[in-house]
Coordinates of C-alpha atoms in Angstrom, one line a residue:
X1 CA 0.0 0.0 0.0
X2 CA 2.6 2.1 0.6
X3 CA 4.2 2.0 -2.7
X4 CA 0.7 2.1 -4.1
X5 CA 0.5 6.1 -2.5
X6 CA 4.0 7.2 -3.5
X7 CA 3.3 5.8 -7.2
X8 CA 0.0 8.1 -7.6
X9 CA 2.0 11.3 -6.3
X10 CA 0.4 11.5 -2.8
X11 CA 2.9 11.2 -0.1
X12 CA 2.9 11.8 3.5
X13 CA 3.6 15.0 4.5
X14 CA 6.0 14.6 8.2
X15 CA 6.3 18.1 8.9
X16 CA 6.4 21.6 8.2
X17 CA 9.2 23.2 5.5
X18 CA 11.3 26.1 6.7
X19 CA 9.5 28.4 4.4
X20 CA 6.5 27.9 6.3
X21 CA 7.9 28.2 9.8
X22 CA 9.7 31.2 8.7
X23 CA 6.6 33.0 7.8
X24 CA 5.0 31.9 10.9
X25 CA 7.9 33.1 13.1
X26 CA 7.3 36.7 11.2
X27 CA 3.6 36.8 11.8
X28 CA 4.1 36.1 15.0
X29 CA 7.1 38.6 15.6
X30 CA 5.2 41.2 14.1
X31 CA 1.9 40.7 16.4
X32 CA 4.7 41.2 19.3
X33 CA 6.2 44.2 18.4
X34 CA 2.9 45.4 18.1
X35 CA 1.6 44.3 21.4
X36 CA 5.0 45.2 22.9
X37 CA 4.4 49.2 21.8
X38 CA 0.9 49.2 22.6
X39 CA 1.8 48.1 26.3
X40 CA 5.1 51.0 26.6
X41 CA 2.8 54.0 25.0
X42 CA 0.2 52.8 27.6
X43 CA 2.7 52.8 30.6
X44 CA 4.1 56.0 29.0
X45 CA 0.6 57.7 29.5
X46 CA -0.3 56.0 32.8
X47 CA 3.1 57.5 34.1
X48 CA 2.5 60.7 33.0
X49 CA -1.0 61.2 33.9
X50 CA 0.0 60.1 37.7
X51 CA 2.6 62.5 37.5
X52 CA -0.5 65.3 36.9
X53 CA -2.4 64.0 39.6
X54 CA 0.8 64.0 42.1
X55 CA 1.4 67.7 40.9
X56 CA -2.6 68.5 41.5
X57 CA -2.3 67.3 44.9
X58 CA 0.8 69.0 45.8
X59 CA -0.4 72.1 44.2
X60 CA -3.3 71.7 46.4
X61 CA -1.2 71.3 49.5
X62 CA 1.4 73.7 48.7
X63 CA -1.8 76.5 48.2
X64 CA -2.9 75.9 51.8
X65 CA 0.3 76.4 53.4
X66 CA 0.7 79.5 51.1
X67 CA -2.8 80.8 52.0
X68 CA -2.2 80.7 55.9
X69 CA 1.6 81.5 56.2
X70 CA 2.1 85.1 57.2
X71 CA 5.7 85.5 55.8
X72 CA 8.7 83.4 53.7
X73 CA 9.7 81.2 57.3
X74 CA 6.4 80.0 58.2
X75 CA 5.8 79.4 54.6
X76 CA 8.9 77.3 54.3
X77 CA 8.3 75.6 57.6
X78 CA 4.8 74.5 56.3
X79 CA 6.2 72.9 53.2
X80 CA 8.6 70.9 55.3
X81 CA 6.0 69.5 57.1
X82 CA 4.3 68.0 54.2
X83 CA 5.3 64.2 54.1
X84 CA 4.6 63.7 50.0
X85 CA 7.3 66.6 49.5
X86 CA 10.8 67.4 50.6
X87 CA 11.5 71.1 49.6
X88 CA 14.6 73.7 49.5
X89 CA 14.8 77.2 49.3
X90 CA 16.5 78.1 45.9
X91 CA 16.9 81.6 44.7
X92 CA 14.0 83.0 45.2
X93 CA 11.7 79.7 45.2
X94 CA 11.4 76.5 46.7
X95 CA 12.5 73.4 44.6
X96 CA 11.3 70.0 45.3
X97 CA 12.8 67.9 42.9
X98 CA 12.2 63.6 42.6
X99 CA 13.3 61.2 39.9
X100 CA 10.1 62.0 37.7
X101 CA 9.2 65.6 38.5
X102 CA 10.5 69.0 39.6
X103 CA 8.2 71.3 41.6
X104 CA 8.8 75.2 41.5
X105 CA 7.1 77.4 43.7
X106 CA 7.9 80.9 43.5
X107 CA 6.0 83.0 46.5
X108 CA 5.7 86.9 47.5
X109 CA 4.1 87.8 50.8
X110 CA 3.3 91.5 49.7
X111 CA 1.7 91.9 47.7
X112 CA 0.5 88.0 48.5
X113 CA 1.3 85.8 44.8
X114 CA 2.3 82.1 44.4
X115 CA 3.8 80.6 40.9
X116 CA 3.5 76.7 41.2
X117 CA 5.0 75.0 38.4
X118 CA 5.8 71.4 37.6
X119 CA 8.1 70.3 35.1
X120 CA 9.4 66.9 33.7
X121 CA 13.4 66.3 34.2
X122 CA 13.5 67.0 30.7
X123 CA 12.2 71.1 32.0
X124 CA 9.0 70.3 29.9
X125 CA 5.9 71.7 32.4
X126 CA 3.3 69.7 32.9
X127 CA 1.1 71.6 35.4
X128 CA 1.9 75.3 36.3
X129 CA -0.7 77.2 38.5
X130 CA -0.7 80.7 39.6
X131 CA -2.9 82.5 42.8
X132 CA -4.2 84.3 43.1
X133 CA -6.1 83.7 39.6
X134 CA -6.7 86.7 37.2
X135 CA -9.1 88.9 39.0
X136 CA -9.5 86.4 41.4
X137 CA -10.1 86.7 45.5
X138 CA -7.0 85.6 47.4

């Protein structure tokens, strides 16, 4: 029987040929690369919109010691004493820099103004806030 099936041109087929696992192993590597970028750009934008929230809050936090400090030392003081935050006085501002973000805050007691900025390492800002507003109530 077996003679019979190679004589009538229909043979057993005991694998795969390299041409077709080489066009497998492309498909395949190019549904990777694709997954693989999908997953960085998505950990890209998750990093940076934490880094927005974590500016938001600080902002928050830096605008309430601002708002009841009478004067540069208390102000300072109060920004010491928030635990997320570990500032320094630098030329005219405080500077609270981590691996991911630098905060500026730049603050006059008279007449009473604060400049909050946030910036990547690469000095790109990502959240900047000034108070009192334009026109605003302090």
């Amino acid at each position: 029987m077996n003679h019979t099936v190679k004589r009538n041109g229909l043979r057993r087929r005991r694998g795969m040929t390299v041409v077709e696992v080489t066009v497998a192993l492309v498909i395949i590597t190019i549904i990777s690369a694709a997954a693989v970028g999908m997953v960085l750009r998505s950990v890209s934008v998750e990093a940076n919109y934490l880094a927005i929230a974590d500016a938001q809050s600080s902002a928050a936090d830096v605008l309430n010691c601002f708002r009841f400090s009478e004067d540069a030392d208390t102000f300072l003081q109060a920004l010491q004493a928030l635990d997320n935050f570990a500032y320094s006085q630098e030329e005219n501002a405080y500077v609270c820099r981590s691996k991911t973000i630098t905060v500026t805050v730049k603050a006059s007691f008279s007449p009473k103004k604060l400049d909050y900025t946030v910036a990547k390492p690469s000095s790109e800002a990502i959240y900047s806030y000034t108070f009192p507003t334009e026109g605003g109530a302090s």
